[in-house]
Amino acid sequence: MEQHFQLSDTEFEYQFDRCILSPTYFTHEAHLRLAWIMIKKYGMERAEKRIQIKLLQFVEAAGARDKYNTTLTLAAMKAVHHFMLKLNVNSFSDFINEFPRLKYNFKELMACHYGFDIYNSKKAKDHYLKPDLLPFD
């Protein structure tokens, strides 16, 4: 079990929001959990705006600004939202167990939507690029 599960959803978001969450806790799965929490709490539109602001603050505080990617952040939000519409569960643990593809095959999932490298593109890091293959819901 990953370290971020030691924290409740409330404590996880609180620590992330204040940039006091240990960067070692903020794995790919934790990023998906944050998306899930924010979508549930704020709705998709507000969550998309909020996660960009808060994630930028977090990576700045962690000295990892170069790791931030706008396209990847919003694409992850859209993917999480897509799967949330398929099943309403009360815990992220249940959610990720139901949709392990988000955790284990995320790059493959993104390759269904993007025919170009969103991971290393400067343009994708700085601006949201819409999928060129398959749009998100």
Tab-separated table of N, CA, C and O in Angstrom:
chain	number	residue	atom	x	y	z
A	1	MET	N	0.852	-1.183	0.000
A	1	MET	CA	0.000	0.000	0.000
A	1	MET	C	0.897	1.245	0.000
A	1	MET	O	1.880	1.307	0.718
A	2	GLU	N	0.511	2.209	-0.799
A	2	GLU	CA	1.315	3.424	-0.903
A	2	GLU	C	1.150	4.316	0.337
A	2	GLU	O	0.128	4.265	1.016
A	3	GLN	N	2.172	5.136	0.578
A	3	GLN	CA	2.217	5.963	1.789
A	3	GLN	C	1.053	6.948	1.893
A	3	GLN	O	0.595	7.243	2.997
A	4	HIS	N	0.576	7.461	0.778
A	4	HIS	CA	-0.500	8.464	0.851
A	4	HIS	C	-1.761	7.910	1.497
A	4	HIS	O	-2.571	8.664	2.030
A	5	PHE	N	-1.919	6.576	1.502
A	5	PHE	CA	-3.086	5.975	2.135
A	5	PHE	C	-3.036	6.051	3.657
A	5	PHE	O	-4.014	5.756	4.326
A	6	GLN	N	-1.906	6.458	4.221
A	6	GLN	CA	-1.820	6.671	5.670
A	6	GLN	C	-2.659	7.874	6.086
A	6	GLN	O	-2.968	8.039	7.263
A	7	LEU	N	-3.015	8.718	5.117
A	7	LEU	CA	-3.764	9.948	5.380
A	7	LEU	C	-5.202	9.811	4.903
A	7	LEU	O	-5.453	9.222	3.849
A	8	SER	N	-6.127	10.387	5.666
A	8	SER	CA	-7.515	10.444	5.203
A	8	SER	C	-7.568	11.370	3.983
A	8	SER	O	-6.622	12.134	3.728
A	9	ASP	N	-8.654	11.325	3.239
A	9	ASP	CA	-8.805	12.225	2.089
A	9	ASP	C	-8.673	13.686	2.526
A	9	ASP	O	-8.002	14.480	1.870
A	10	THR	N	-9.278	14.013	3.654
A	10	THR	CA	-9.235	15.390	4.159
A	10	THR	C	-7.807	15.797	4.502
A	10	THR	O	-7.354	16.877	4.118
A	11	GLU	N	-7.092	14.941	5.218
A	11	GLU	CA	-5.717	15.255	5.612
A	11	GLU	C	-4.793	15.277	4.393
A	11	GLU	O	-3.900	16.129	4.300
A	12	PHE	N	-4.996	14.363	3.477
A	12	PHE	CA	-4.199	14.327	2.249
A	12	PHE	C	-4.350	15.648	1.482
A	12	PHE	O	-3.365	16.277	1.108
A	13	GLU	N	-5.591	16.080	1.261
A	13	GLU	CA	-5.815	17.341	0.540
A	13	GLU	C	-5.278	18.524	1.338
A	13	GLU	O	-4.689	19.446	0.772
A	14	TYR	N	-5.474	18.520	2.650
A	14	TYR	CA	-4.983	19.600	3.504
A	14	TYR	C	-3.464	19.749	3.378
A	14	TYR	O	-2.950	20.852	3.170
A	15	GLN	N	-2.751	18.643	3.518
A	15	GLN	CA	-1.291	18.707	3.434
A	15	GLN	C	-0.823	19.103	2.037
A	15	GLN	O	0.106	19.893	1.892
A	16	PHE	N	-1.480	18.581	1.018
A	16	PHE	CA	-1.128	18.947	-0.350
A	16	PHE	C	-1.381	20.440	-0.570
A	16	PHE	O	-0.530	21.157	-1.100
A	17	ASP	N	-2.539	20.891	-0.148
A	17	ASP	CA	-2.965	22.282	-0.330
A	17	ASP	C	-1.980	23.275	0.309
A	17	ASP	O	-1.753	24.352	-0.217
A	18	ARG	N	-1.389	22.879	1.409
A	18	ARG	CA	-0.467	23.759	2.137
A	18	ARG	C	1.002	23.458	1.826
A	18	ARG	O	1.903	23.986	2.466
A	19	CYS	N	1.192	22.576	0.847
A	19	CYS	CA	2.549	22.209	0.394
A	19	CYS	C	3.391	21.612	1.513
A	19	CYS	O	4.613	21.806	1.553
A	20	ILE	N	2.739	20.888	2.430
A	20	ILE	CA	3.472	20.226	3.500
A	20	ILE	C	3.438	18.701	3.349
A	20	ILE	O	4.044	17.996	4.149
A	21	LEU	N	2.760	18.212	2.313
A	21	LEU	CA	2.761	16.792	2.014
A	21	LEU	C	4.150	16.411	1.534
A	21	LEU	O	4.736	17.107	0.693
A	22	SER	N	4.681	15.344	2.054
A	22	SER	CA	5.997	14.891	1.621
A	22	SER	C	5.949	14.561	0.135
A	22	SER	O	5.068	13.811	-0.300
A	23	PRO	N	6.876	15.102	-0.651
A	23	PRO	CA	6.898	14.774	-2.080
A	23	PRO	C	7.015	13.272	-2.338
A	23	PRO	O	6.560	12.795	-3.375
A	24	THR	N	7.576	12.523	-1.392
A	24	THR	CA	7.669	11.069	-1.580
A	24	THR	C	6.287	10.407	-1.550
A	24	THR	O	6.120	9.311	-2.075
A	25	TYR	N	5.313	11.062	-0.948
A	25	TYR	CA	3.941	10.559	-0.919
A	25	TYR	C	3.235	10.811	-2.248
A	25	TYR	O	2.233	10.187	-2.542
A	26	PHE	N	3.725	11.784	-3.011
A	26	PHE	CA	2.984	12.221	-4.197
A	26	PHE	C	3.406	11.430	-5.438
A	26	PHE	O	4.062	11.928	-6.337
A	27	THR	N	2.964	10.199	-5.473
A	27	THR	CA	3.214	9.284	-6.580
A	27	THR	C	2.157	9.500	-7.674
A	27	THR	O	1.243	10.317	-7.519
A	28	HIS	N	2.266	8.731	-8.740
A	28	HIS	CA	1.246	8.776	-9.795
A	28	HIS	C	-0.126	8.453	-9.206
A	28	HIS	O	-1.106	9.144	-9.476
A	29	GLU	N	-0.184	7.420	-8.377
A	29	GLU	CA	-1.459	7.052	-7.762
A	29	GLU	C	-1.994	8.178	-6.881
A	29	GLU	O	-3.192	8.461	-6.874
A	30	ALA	N	-1.122	8.839	-6.149
A	30	ALA	CA	-1.548	9.959	-5.295
A	30	ALA	C	-2.091	11.108	-6.144
A	30	ALA	O	-3.036	11.785	-5.743
A	31	HIS	N	-1.494	11.329	-7.301
A	31	HIS	CA	-1.988	12.362	-8.225
A	31	HIS	C	-3.408	12.008	-8.667
A	31	HIS	O	-4.294	12.872	-8.706
A	32	LEU	N	-3.643	10.735	-8.976
A	32	LEU	CA	-4.983	10.288	-9.355
A	32	LEU	C	-5.957	10.453	-8.189
A	32	LEU	O	-7.110	10.855	-8.379
A	33	ARG	N	-5.473	10.159	-6.980
A	33	ARG	CA	-6.319	10.329	-5.790
A	33	ARG	C	-6.700	11.790	-5.607
A	33	ARG	O	-7.853	12.105	-5.299
A	34	LEU	N	-5.749	12.673	-5.792
A	34	LEU	CA	-6.044	14.100	-5.664
A	34	LEU	C	-7.102	14.520	-6.685
A	34	LEU	O	-8.032	15.265	-6.353
A	35	ALA	N	-6.970	14.038	-7.912
A	35	ALA	CA	-7.972	14.341	-8.942
A	35	ALA	C	-9.340	13.845	-8.497
A	35	ALA	O	-10.337	14.568	-8.581
A	36	TRP	N	-9.402	12.625	-7.998
A	36	TRP	CA	-10.660	12.028	-7.544
A	36	TRP	C	-11.276	12.860	-6.413
A	36	TRP	O	-12.467	13.171	-6.429
A	37	ILE	N	-10.454	13.226	-5.433
A	37	ILE	CA	-10.940	14.024	-4.295
A	37	ILE	C	-11.486	15.359	-4.787
A	37	ILE	O	-12.582	15.780	-4.391
A	38	MET	N	-10.722	16.045	-5.620
A	38	MET	CA	-11.138	17.377	-6.075
A	38	MET	C	-12.396	17.330	-6.941
A	38	MET	O	-13.257	18.203	-6.816
A	39	ILE	N	-12.507	16.337	-7.800
A	39	ILE	CA	-13.714	16.228	-8.626
A	39	ILE	C	-14.928	15.984	-7.739
A	39	ILE	O	-15.981	16.599	-7.926
A	40	LYS	N	-14.794	15.094	-6.761
A	40	LYS	CA	-15.910	14.814	-5.843
A	40	LYS	C	-16.284	16.055	-5.032
A	40	LYS	O	-17.456	16.332	-4.813
A	41	LYS	N	-15.291	16.789	-4.590
A	41	LYS	CA	-15.522	17.918	-3.691
A	41	LYS	C	-15.961	19.195	-4.420
A	41	LYS	O	-16.828	19.916	-3.922
A	42	TYR	N	-15.360	19.469	-5.574
A	42	TYR	CA	-15.573	20.761	-6.240
A	42	TYR	C	-16.324	20.674	-7.560
A	42	TYR	O	-16.684	21.709	-8.120
A	43	GLY	N	-16.532	19.476	-8.088
A	43	GLY	CA	-17.098	19.340	-9.428
A	43	GLY	C	-15.978	19.498	-10.451
A	43	GLY	O	-14.921	20.073	-10.154
A	44	MET	N	-16.210	19.012	-11.646
A	44	MET	CA	-15.145	18.940	-12.649
A	44	MET	C	-14.583	20.309	-13.036
A	44	MET	O	-13.364	20.489	-13.079
A	45	GLU	N	-15.423	21.255	-13.320
A	45	GLU	CA	-14.935	22.560	-13.795
A	45	GLU	C	-14.052	23.256	-12.762
A	45	GLU	O	-12.941	23.698	-13.072
A	46	ARG	N	-14.520	23.342	-11.533
A	46	ARG	CA	-13.711	23.975	-10.471
A	46	ARG	C	-12.467	23.152	-10.149
A	46	ARG	O	-11.399	23.702	-9.880
A	47	ALA	N	-12.611	21.829	-10.187
A	47	ALA	CA	-11.478	20.952	-9.876
A	47	ALA	C	-10.354	21.132	-10.891
A	47	ALA	O	-9.176	21.143	-10.520
A	48	GLU	N	-10.695	21.265	-12.162
A	48	GLU	CA	-9.663	21.458	-13.191
A	48	GLU	C	-8.875	22.751	-12.951
A	48	GLU	O	-7.656	22.766	-13.110
A	49	LYS	N	-9.558	23.793	-12.568
A	49	LYS	CA	-8.868	25.070	-12.291
A	49	LYS	C	-8.038	24.962	-11.017
A	49	LYS	O	-6.883	25.385	-10.970
A	50	ARG	N	-8.640	24.384	-9.996
A	50	ARG	CA	-7.983	24.301	-8.691
A	50	ARG	C	-6.728	23.425	-8.733
A	50	ARG	O	-5.692	23.795	-8.175
A	51	ILE	N	-6.816	22.279	-9.396
A	51	ILE	CA	-5.670	21.370	-9.394
A	51	ILE	C	-4.470	22.000	-10.092
A	51	ILE	O	-3.334	21.798	-9.670
A	52	GLN	N	-4.703	22.787	-11.123
A	52	GLN	CA	-3.577	23.431	-11.803
A	52	GLN	C	-2.865	24.418	-10.877
A	52	GLN	O	-1.635	24.412	-10.775
A	53	ILE	N	-3.632	25.228	-10.191
A	53	ILE	CA	-3.064	26.223	-9.278
A	53	ILE	C	-2.324	25.533	-8.137
A	53	ILE	O	-1.172	25.851	-7.829
A	54	LYS	N	-2.981	24.573	-7.505
A	54	LYS	CA	-2.412	23.901	-6.335
A	54	LYS	C	-1.220	23.017	-6.698
A	54	LYS	O	-0.246	22.943	-5.957
A	55	LEU	N	-1.290	22.359	-7.842
A	55	LEU	CA	-0.177	21.513	-8.254
A	55	LEU	C	1.052	22.351	-8.594
A	55	LEU	O	2.175	21.989	-8.245
A	56	LEU	N	0.846	23.486	-9.231
A	56	LEU	CA	1.971	24.391	-9.500
A	56	LEU	C	2.602	24.866	-8.197
A	56	LEU	O	3.831	24.908	-8.072
A	57	GLN	N	1.776	25.228	-7.216
A	57	GLN	CA	2.303	25.646	-5.916
A	57	GLN	C	3.090	24.509	-5.261
A	57	GLN	O	4.169	24.732	-4.692
A	58	PHE	N	2.561	23.299	-5.349
A	58	PHE	CA	3.207	22.146	-4.728
A	58	PHE	C	4.564	21.853	-5.368
A	58	PHE	O	5.559	21.670	-4.665
A	59	VAL	N	4.619	21.818	-6.706
A	59	VAL	CA	5.894	21.502	-7.366
A	59	VAL	C	6.914	22.618	-7.167
A	59	VAL	O	8.111	22.359	-7.053
A	60	GLU	N	6.447	23.859	-7.087
A	60	GLU	CA	7.357	24.981	-6.792
A	60	GLU	C	7.960	24.799	-5.401
A	60	GLU	O	9.167	24.929	-5.220
A	61	ALA	N	7.105	24.489	-4.423
A	61	ALA	CA	7.573	24.311	-3.047
A	61	ALA	C	8.530	23.118	-2.936
A	61	ALA	O	9.457	23.140	-2.126
A	62	ALA	N	8.313	22.106	-3.766
A	62	ALA	CA	9.153	20.910	-3.734
A	62	ALA	C	10.404	21.062	-4.593
A	62	ALA	O	11.245	20.160	-4.631
A	63	GLY	N	10.517	22.209	-5.279
A	63	GLY	CA	11.674	22.417	-6.156
A	63	GLY	C	11.642	21.536	-7.391
A	63	GLY	O	12.683	21.147	-7.907
A	64	ALA	N	10.437	21.228	-7.845
A	64	ALA	CA	10.292	20.325	-8.991
A	64	ALA	C	9.407	20.928	-10.080
A	64	ALA	O	8.635	20.229	-10.726
A	65	ARG	N	9.532	22.224	-10.289
A	65	ARG	CA	8.689	22.919	-11.277
A	65	ARG	C	8.784	22.275	-12.656
A	65	ARG	O	7.803	22.222	-13.406
A	66	ASP	N	9.937	21.740	-12.995
A	66	ASP	CA	10.142	21.127	-14.306
A	66	ASP	C	9.302	19.864	-14.510
A	66	ASP	O	9.117	19.412	-15.632
A	67	LYS	N	8.747	19.325	-13.439
A	67	LYS	CA	7.925	18.118	-13.553
A	67	LYS	C	6.468	18.422	-13.882
A	67	LYS	O	5.719	17.520	-14.250
A	68	TYR	N	6.055	19.679	-13.764
A	68	TYR	CA	4.657	20.024	-14.014
A	68	TYR	C	4.356	19.985	-15.511
A	68	TYR	O	5.129	20.470	-16.326
A	69	ASN	N	3.207	19.411	-15.846
A	69	ASN	CA	2.777	19.291	-17.228
A	69	ASN	C	1.283	19.572	-17.280
A	69	ASN	O	0.483	18.789	-16.773
A	70	THR	N	0.921	20.705	-17.886
A	70	THR	CA	-0.486	21.115	-17.944
A	70	THR	C	-1.342	20.086	-18.661
A	70	THR	O	-2.409	19.705	-18.170
A	71	THR	N	-0.895	19.631	-19.821
A	71	THR	CA	-1.682	18.663	-20.586
A	71	THR	C	-1.867	17.372	-19.801
A	71	THR	O	-2.982	16.849	-19.704
A	72	LEU	N	-0.821	16.872	-19.224
A	72	LEU	CA	-0.893	15.629	-18.462
A	72	LEU	C	-1.806	15.782	-17.242
A	72	LEU	O	-2.601	14.888	-16.936
A	73	THR	N	-1.707	16.920	-16.573
A	73	THR	CA	-2.548	17.174	-15.402
A	73	THR	C	-4.028	17.157	-15.779
A	73	THR	O	-4.839	16.477	-15.134
A	74	LEU	N	-4.376	17.886	-16.822
A	74	LEU	CA	-5.794	17.960	-17.213
A	74	LEU	C	-6.268	16.681	-17.880
A	74	LEU	O	-7.429	16.285	-17.706
A	75	ALA	N	-5.408	16.015	-18.619
A	75	ALA	CA	-5.786	14.730	-19.217
A	75	ALA	C	-6.056	13.698	-18.126
A	75	ALA	O	-7.004	12.911	-18.224
A	76	ALA	N	-5.257	13.707	-17.075
A	76	ALA	CA	-5.483	12.800	-15.944
A	76	ALA	C	-6.816	13.108	-15.277
A	76	ALA	O	-7.571	12.184	-14.926
A	77	MET	N	-7.114	14.384	-15.106
A	77	MET	CA	-8.405	14.774	-14.524
A	77	MET	C	-9.555	14.245	-15.385
A	77	MET	O	-10.523	13.692	-14.864
A	78	LYS	N	-9.445	14.406	-16.677
A	78	LYS	CA	-10.499	13.967	-17.591
A	78	LYS	C	-10.635	12.446	-17.588
A	78	LYS	O	-11.755	11.914	-17.639
A	79	ALA	N	-9.523	11.734	-17.503
A	79	ALA	CA	-9.574	10.278	-17.445
A	79	ALA	C	-10.225	9.810	-16.141
A	79	ALA	O	-11.081	8.920	-16.155
A	80	VAL	N	-9.828	10.404	-15.026
A	80	VAL	CA	-10.434	10.046	-13.734
A	80	VAL	C	-11.933	10.331	-13.775
A	80	VAL	O	-12.751	9.492	-13.372
A	81	HIS	N	-12.302	11.483	-14.283
A	81	HIS	CA	-13.717	11.847	-14.367
A	81	HIS	C	-14.497	10.845	-15.224
A	81	HIS	O	-15.604	10.437	-14.863
A	82	HIS	N	-13.916	10.453	-16.345
A	82	HIS	CA	-14.554	9.477	-17.230
A	82	HIS	C	-14.900	8.198	-16.455
A	82	HIS	O	-16.016	7.684	-16.545
A	83	PHE	N	-13.943	7.695	-15.693
A	83	PHE	CA	-14.180	6.462	-14.944
A	83	PHE	C	-15.089	6.690	-13.742
A	83	PHE	O	-15.838	5.786	-13.354
A	84	MET	N	-15.052	7.884	-13.166
A	84	MET	CA	-15.964	8.190	-12.055
A	84	MET	C	-17.416	8.136	-12.519
A	84	MET	O	-18.300	7.748	-11.752
A	85	LEU	N	-17.671	8.516	-13.763
A	85	LEU	CA	-19.038	8.490	-14.302
A	85	LEU	C	-19.550	7.059	-14.468
A	85	LEU	O	-20.755	6.839	-14.520
A	86	LYS	N	-18.656	6.103	-14.534
A	86	LYS	CA	-19.038	4.701	-14.715
A	86	LYS	C	-19.416	4.013	-13.413
A	86	LYS	O	-20.148	3.030	-13.423
A	87	LEU	N	-18.881	4.517	-12.301
A	87	LEU	CA	-19.107	3.856	-11.018
A	87	LEU	C	-18.968	4.864	-9.887
A	87	LEU	O	-17.939	5.511	-9.756
A	88	ASN	N	-19.992	4.985	-9.080
A	88	ASN	CA	-19.956	5.895	-7.945
A	88	ASN	C	-19.549	5.110	-6.699
A	88	ASN	O	-20.301	4.270	-6.221
A	89	VAL	N	-18.335	5.363	-6.230
A	89	VAL	CA	-17.851	4.713	-5.012
A	89	VAL	C	-17.478	5.785	-4.001
A	89	VAL	O	-17.245	6.936	-4.352
A	90	ASN	N	-17.408	5.400	-2.748
A	90	ASN	CA	-17.156	6.366	-1.682
A	90	ASN	C	-15.696	6.473	-1.272
A	90	ASN	O	-15.361	7.306	-0.449
A	91	SER	N	-14.839	5.607	-1.818
A	91	SER	CA	-13.434	5.699	-1.445
A	91	SER	C	-12.565	5.591	-2.690
A	91	SER	O	-12.895	4.864	-3.637
A	92	PHE	N	-11.445	6.296	-2.638
A	92	PHE	CA	-10.507	6.221	-3.746
A	92	PHE	C	-9.947	4.803	-3.862
A	92	PHE	O	-9.732	4.306	-4.969
A	93	SER	N	-9.738	4.151	-2.767
A	93	SER	CA	-9.223	2.781	-2.771
A	93	SER	C	-10.139	1.872	-3.592
A	93	SER	O	-9.670	1.097	-4.433
A	94	ASP	N	-11.447	1.963	-3.363
A	94	ASP	CA	-12.405	1.173	-4.141
A	94	ASP	C	-12.355	1.578	-5.612
A	94	ASP	O	-12.431	0.744	-6.507
A	95	PHE	N	-12.239	2.879	-5.861
A	95	PHE	CA	-12.199	3.394	-7.224
A	95	PHE	C	-11.005	2.851	-7.994
A	95	PHE	O	-11.146	2.330	-9.097
A	96	ILE	N	-9.814	2.956	-7.420
A	96	ILE	CA	-8.607	2.537	-8.134
A	96	ILE	C	-8.555	1.009	-8.264
A	96	ILE	O	-8.024	0.488	-9.254
A	97	ASN	N	-9.138	0.304	-7.317
A	97	ASN	CA	-9.214	-1.155	-7.446
A	97	ASN	C	-10.158	-1.561	-8.577
A	97	ASN	O	-9.940	-2.583	-9.233
A	98	GLU	N	-11.181	-0.774	-8.791
A	98	GLU	CA	-12.141	-1.050	-9.863
A	98	GLU	C	-11.575	-0.678	-11.233
A	98	GLU	O	-11.889	-1.309	-12.235
A	99	PHE	N	-10.726	0.348	-11.262
A	99	PHE	CA	-10.157	0.831	-12.531
A	99	PHE	C	-8.627	0.881	-12.456
A	99	PHE	O	-8.017	1.948	-12.550
A	100	PRO	N	-7.988	-0.261	-12.297
A	100	PRO	CA	-6.531	-0.293	-12.146
A	100	PRO	C	-5.780	0.201	-13.383
A	100	PRO	O	-4.607	0.554	-13.291
A	101	ARG	N	-6.459	0.251	-14.508
A	101	ARG	CA	-5.818	0.745	-15.740
A	101	ARG	C	-5.277	2.163	-15.547
A	101	ARG	O	-4.245	2.525	-16.101
A	102	LEU	N	-5.979	2.952	-14.751
A	102	LEU	CA	-5.517	4.324	-14.482
A	102	LEU	C	-4.151	4.324	-13.818
A	102	LEU	O	-3.329	5.198	-14.075
A	103	LYS	N	-3.907	3.346	-12.981
A	103	LYS	CA	-2.637	3.275	-12.255
A	103	LYS	C	-1.554	2.539	-13.044
A	103	LYS	O	-0.430	3.011	-13.165
A	104	TYR	N	-1.911	1.395	-13.587
A	104	TYR	CA	-0.901	0.523	-14.178
A	104	TYR	C	-0.691	0.695	-15.682
A	104	TYR	O	0.350	0.302	-16.190
A	105	ASN	N	-1.673	1.237	-16.386
A	105	ASN	CA	-1.575	1.384	-17.840
A	105	ASN	C	-1.902	2.806	-18.280
A	105	ASN	O	-2.505	3.018	-19.329
A	106	PHE	N	-1.485	3.772	-17.481
A	106	PHE	CA	-1.848	5.156	-17.760
A	106	PHE	C	-1.259	5.650	-19.082
A	106	PHE	O	-1.947	6.304	-19.859
A	107	LYS	N	-0.009	5.334	-19.345
A	107	LYS	CA	0.612	5.784	-20.602
A	107	LYS	C	-0.106	5.176	-21.805
A	107	LYS	O	-0.330	5.848	-22.806
A	108	GLU	N	-0.468	3.936	-21.692
A	108	GLU	CA	-1.227	3.271	-22.758
A	108	GLU	C	-2.590	3.949	-22.946
A	108	GLU	O	-3.039	4.155	-24.068
A	109	LEU	N	-3.226	4.287	-21.850
A	109	LEU	CA	-4.509	4.982	-21.897
A	109	LEU	C	-4.364	6.339	-22.590
A	109	LEU	O	-5.164	6.698	-23.451
A	110	MET	N	-3.322	7.081	-22.242
A	110	MET	CA	-3.085	8.381	-22.878
A	110	MET	C	-2.771	8.224	-24.368
A	110	MET	O	-3.155	9.060	-25.185
A	111	ALA	N	-2.119	7.128	-24.738
A	111	ALA	CA	-1.790	6.879	-26.141
A	111	ALA	C	-3.043	6.636	-26.987
A	111	ALA	O	-3.003	6.796	-28.209
A	112	CYS	N	-4.153	6.286	-26.345
A	112	CYS	CA	-5.430	6.156	-27.064
A	112	CYS	C	-5.978	7.533	-27.450
A	112	CYS	O	-6.779	7.643	-28.374
A	113	HIS	N	-5.551	8.552	-26.718
A	113	HIS	CA	-6.060	9.913	-26.937
A	113	HIS	C	-5.082	10.794	-27.694
A	113	HIS	O	-5.495	11.686	-28.437
A	114	TYR	N	-3.804	10.571	-27.468
A	114	TYR	CA	-2.764	11.429	-28.051
A	114	TYR	C	-1.843	10.629	-28.959
A	114	TYR	O	-1.270	9.634	-28.528
A	115	GLY	N	-1.668	11.120	-30.175
A	115	GLY	CA	-0.763	10.481	-31.115
A	115	GLY	C	0.619	11.097	-31.098
A	115	GLY	O	1.439	10.813	-31.964
A	116	PHE	N	0.869	11.957	-30.137
A	116	PHE	CA	2.171	12.614	-30.007
A	116	PHE	C	2.599	12.571	-28.550
A	116	PHE	O	1.814	12.256	-27.663
A	117	ASP	N	3.843	12.864	-28.305
A	117	ASP	CA	4.446	12.743	-26.974
A	117	ASP	C	4.053	13.918	-26.073
A	117	ASP	O	4.640	14.987	-26.155
A	118	ILE	N	3.075	13.695	-25.226
A	118	ILE	CA	2.654	14.762	-24.302
A	118	ILE	C	3.556	14.831	-23.074
A	118	ILE	O	3.511	15.793	-22.325
A	119	TYR	N	4.390	13.832	-22.877
A	119	TYR	CA	5.241	13.776	-21.686
A	119	TYR	C	6.470	14.677	-21.802
A	119	TYR	O	6.935	15.208	-20.804
A	120	ASN	N	6.973	14.834	-23.004
A	120	ASN	CA	8.211	15.589	-23.191
A	120	ASN	C	8.051	16.843	-24.028
A	120	ASN	O	9.028	17.541	-24.279
A	121	SER	N	6.852	17.141	-24.447
A	121	SER	CA	6.599	18.318	-25.269
A	121	SER	C	6.554	19.583	-24.399
A	121	SER	O	5.783	19.656	-23.441
A	122	LYS	N	7.380	20.560	-24.719
A	122	LYS	CA	7.359	21.834	-23.986
A	122	LYS	C	5.988	22.478	-24.098
A	122	LYS	O	5.460	23.019	-23.127
A	123	LYS	N	5.410	22.421	-25.299
A	123	LYS	CA	4.087	23.007	-25.511
A	123	LYS	C	3.039	22.331	-24.619
A	123	LYS	O	2.197	22.998	-24.031
A	124	ALA	N	3.107	21.004	-24.503
A	124	ALA	CA	2.161	20.262	-23.657
A	124	ALA	C	2.374	20.578	-22.182
A	124	ALA	O	1.425	20.586	-21.400
A	125	LYS	N	3.613	20.842	-21.807
A	125	LYS	CA	3.887	21.186	-20.411
A	125	LYS	C	3.311	22.552	-20.052
A	125	LYS	O	2.811	22.761	-18.954
A	126	ASP	N	3.358	23.474	-20.999
A	126	ASP	CA	2.947	24.853	-20.720
A	126	ASP	C	1.472	25.148	-20.973
A	126	ASP	O	0.915	26.066	-20.373
A	127	HIS	N	0.847	24.380	-21.875
A	127	HIS	CA	-0.541	24.646	-22.274
A	127	HIS	C	-1.283	23.327	-22.453
A	127	HIS	O	-0.690	22.344	-22.882
A	128	TYR	N	-2.577	23.354	-22.182
A	128	TYR	CA	-3.366	22.152	-22.403
A	128	TYR	C	-3.543	21.932	-23.900
A	128	TYR	O	-4.014	22.805	-24.615
A	129	LEU	N	-3.173	20.747	-24.345
A	129	LEU	CA	-3.367	20.348	-25.737
A	129	LEU	C	-4.480	19.313	-25.786
A	129	LEU	O	-4.430	18.303	-25.065
A	130	LYS	N	-5.470	19.565	-26.608
A	130	LYS	CA	-6.588	18.630	-26.745
A	130	LYS	C	-6.100	17.363	-27.454
A	130	LYS	O	-5.189	17.426	-28.276
A	131	PRO	N	-6.735	16.248	-27.162
A	131	PRO	CA	-6.366	14.997	-27.827
A	131	PRO	C	-6.561	15.102	-29.348
A	131	PRO	O	-7.509	15.727	-29.804
A	132	ASP	N	-5.657	14.483	-30.082
A	132	ASP	CA	-5.780	14.477	-31.542
A	132	ASP	C	-6.352	13.154	-32.049
A	132	ASP	O	-6.693	13.051	-33.234
A	133	LEU	N	-6.474	12.160	-31.184
A	133	LEU	CA	-7.007	10.855	-31.619
A	133	LEU	C	-8.433	10.623	-31.123
A	133	LEU	O	-9.345	10.409	-31.917
A	134	LEU	N	-8.614	10.636	-29.836
A	134	LEU	CA	-9.907	10.327	-29.233
A	134	LEU	C	-10.185	11.361	-28.143
A	134	LEU	O	-9.432	11.452	-27.173
A	135	PRO	N	-11.251	12.146	-28.315
A	135	PRO	CA	-11.539	13.157	-27.288
A	135	PRO	C	-11.984	12.507	-25.982
A	135	PRO	O	-12.477	11.388	-25.970
A	136	PHE	N	-11.791	13.231	-24.900
A	136	PHE	CA	-12.312	12.780	-23.605
A	136	PHE	C	-13.799	13.076	-23.576
A	136	PHE	O	-14.296	13.906	-24.308
A	137	ASP	N	-14.537	12.359	-22.707
A	137	ASP	CA	-15.989	12.584	-22.582
A	137	ASP	C	-16.286	14.030	-22.284
A	137	ASP	O	-15.650	14.683	-21.552
